[in-house]
Short mmCIF file of C-alpha atoms and ligand atoms in Angstrom, two decimals:
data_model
loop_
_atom_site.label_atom_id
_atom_site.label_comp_id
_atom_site.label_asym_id
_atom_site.label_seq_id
_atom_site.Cartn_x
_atom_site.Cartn_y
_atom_site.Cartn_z
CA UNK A 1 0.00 0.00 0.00
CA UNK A 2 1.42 3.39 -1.12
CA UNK A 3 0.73 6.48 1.36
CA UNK A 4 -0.32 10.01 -0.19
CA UNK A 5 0.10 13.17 1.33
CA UNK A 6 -3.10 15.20 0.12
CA UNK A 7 -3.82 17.76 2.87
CA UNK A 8 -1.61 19.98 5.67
CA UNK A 9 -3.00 20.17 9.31
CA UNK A 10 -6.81 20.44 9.09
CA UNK A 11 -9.34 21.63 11.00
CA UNK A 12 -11.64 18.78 12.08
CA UNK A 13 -14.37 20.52 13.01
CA UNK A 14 -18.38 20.65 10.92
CA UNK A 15 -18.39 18.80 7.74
CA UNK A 16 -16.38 19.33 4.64
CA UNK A 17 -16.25 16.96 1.25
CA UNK A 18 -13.05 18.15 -0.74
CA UNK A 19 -11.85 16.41 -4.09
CA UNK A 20 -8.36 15.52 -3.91
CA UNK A 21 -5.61 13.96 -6.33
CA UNK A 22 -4.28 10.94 -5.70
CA UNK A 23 -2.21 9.44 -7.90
CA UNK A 24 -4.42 8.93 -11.09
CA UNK A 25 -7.55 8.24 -8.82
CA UNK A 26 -9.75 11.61 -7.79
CA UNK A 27 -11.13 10.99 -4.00
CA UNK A 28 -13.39 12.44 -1.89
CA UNK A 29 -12.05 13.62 1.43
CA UNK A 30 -15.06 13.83 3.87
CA UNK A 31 -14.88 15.06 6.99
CA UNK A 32 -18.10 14.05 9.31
CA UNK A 33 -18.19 14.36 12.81
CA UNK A 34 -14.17 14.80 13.19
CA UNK A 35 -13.46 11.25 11.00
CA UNK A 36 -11.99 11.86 8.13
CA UNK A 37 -13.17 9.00 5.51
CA UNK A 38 -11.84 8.99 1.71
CA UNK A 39 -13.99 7.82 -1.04
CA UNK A 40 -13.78 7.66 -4.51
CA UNK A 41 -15.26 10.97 -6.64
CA UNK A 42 -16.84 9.23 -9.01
CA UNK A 43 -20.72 7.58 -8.35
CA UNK A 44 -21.18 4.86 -10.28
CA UNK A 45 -24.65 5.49 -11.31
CA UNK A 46 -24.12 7.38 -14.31
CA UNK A 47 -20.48 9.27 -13.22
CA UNK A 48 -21.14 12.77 -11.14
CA UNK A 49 -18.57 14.06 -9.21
CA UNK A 50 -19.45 12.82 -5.74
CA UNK A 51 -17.76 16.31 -4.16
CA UNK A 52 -20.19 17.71 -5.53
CA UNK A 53 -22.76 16.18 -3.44
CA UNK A 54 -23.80 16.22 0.35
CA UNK A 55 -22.82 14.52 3.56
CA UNK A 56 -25.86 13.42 5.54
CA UNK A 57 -24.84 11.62 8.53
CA UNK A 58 -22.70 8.61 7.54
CA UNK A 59 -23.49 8.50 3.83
CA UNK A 60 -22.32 11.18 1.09
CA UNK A 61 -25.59 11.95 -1.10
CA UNK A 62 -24.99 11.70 -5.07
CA UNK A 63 -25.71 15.76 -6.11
CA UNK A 64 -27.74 14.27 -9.60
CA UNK A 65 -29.72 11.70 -8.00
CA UNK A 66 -29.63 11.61 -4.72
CA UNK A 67 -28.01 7.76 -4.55
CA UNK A 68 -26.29 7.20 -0.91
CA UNK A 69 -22.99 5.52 -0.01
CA UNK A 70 -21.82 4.36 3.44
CA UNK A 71 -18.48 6.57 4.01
CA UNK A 72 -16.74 3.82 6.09
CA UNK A 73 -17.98 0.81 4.08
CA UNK A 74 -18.71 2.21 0.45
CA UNK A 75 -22.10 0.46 0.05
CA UNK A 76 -24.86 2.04 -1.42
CA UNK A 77 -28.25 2.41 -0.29
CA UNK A 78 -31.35 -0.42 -0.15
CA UNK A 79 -31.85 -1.48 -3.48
CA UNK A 80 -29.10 -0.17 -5.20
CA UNK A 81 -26.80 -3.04 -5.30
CA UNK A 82 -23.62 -0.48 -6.01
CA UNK A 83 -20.90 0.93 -4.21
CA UNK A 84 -17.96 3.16 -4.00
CA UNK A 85 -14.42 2.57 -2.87
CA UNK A 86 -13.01 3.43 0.10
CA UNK A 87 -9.48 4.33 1.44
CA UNK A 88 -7.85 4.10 4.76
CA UNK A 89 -7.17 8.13 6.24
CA UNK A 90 -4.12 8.66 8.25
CA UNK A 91 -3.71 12.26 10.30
CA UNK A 92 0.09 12.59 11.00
CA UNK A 93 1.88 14.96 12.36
CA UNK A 94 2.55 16.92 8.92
CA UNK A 95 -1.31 16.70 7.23
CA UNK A 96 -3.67 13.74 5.83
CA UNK A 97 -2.34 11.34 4.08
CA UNK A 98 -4.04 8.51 1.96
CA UNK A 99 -3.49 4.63 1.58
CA UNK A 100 -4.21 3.54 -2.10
CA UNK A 101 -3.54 -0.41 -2.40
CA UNK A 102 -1.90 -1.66 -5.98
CA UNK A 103 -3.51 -3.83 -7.59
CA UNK A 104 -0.70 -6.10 -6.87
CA UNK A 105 -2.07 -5.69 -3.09
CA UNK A 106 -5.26 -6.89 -3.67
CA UNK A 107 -4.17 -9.87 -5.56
CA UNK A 108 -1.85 -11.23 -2.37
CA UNK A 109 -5.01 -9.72 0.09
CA UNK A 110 -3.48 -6.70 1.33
CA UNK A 111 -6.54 -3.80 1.18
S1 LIG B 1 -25.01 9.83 -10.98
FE1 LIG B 1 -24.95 9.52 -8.87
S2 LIG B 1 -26.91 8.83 -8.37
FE2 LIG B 1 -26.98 9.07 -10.51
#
């Protein structure tokens, strides 16, 4: 698993949702109730930018139509057998940082 850097220090407190770069991927950085949860950007309902959307208390709320996915797990709502994935968060010393797992990873279990 490969660790990004992709904020300073935060402040943890009320609820943000900010896209960030990692590597190739784009990811939701969500910030609910001082967890920060990463998420990938894109729904995959028909492709809007998940930052765009809401956070409503565990889920983050598609902005075109109104889907909902589980920040910790990724799994949408009842009945709409889809998900998103999810990233480990890590606040050190020096700002957030990101765990993105190669596919390599996954193929000898490592998440
Ligand atoms: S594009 Fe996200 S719910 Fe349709």
């Amino acid at each position: 698993m490969k660790w990004y850097k992709v904020l300073g220090l935060v402040c943890m407190e009320g609820i943000f949702i900010k896209k960030v770069k990692v590597g190739s991927k784009s990811i939701c950085l969500v910030n609910f109730e001082s967890k920060l949860y990463a998420v990938s950007a894109k729904c995959p309902h028909a492709g809007a930018d998940l930052s765009e959307g809401l956070c409503v208390r565990q889920l983050i709320v598609c902005p075109y139509h109104r889907y909902t996915y589980n920040l910790e797990t990724g799994k949408g709502g009842e009945g709409q057998n889809d998900f998103i994935e999810t990233y480990p968060v890590e606040v050190k010393e020096d700002g957030v940082y990101v765990g993105v797992a190669s596919i390599w990873d996954k193929l000898r279990g490592f998440k």
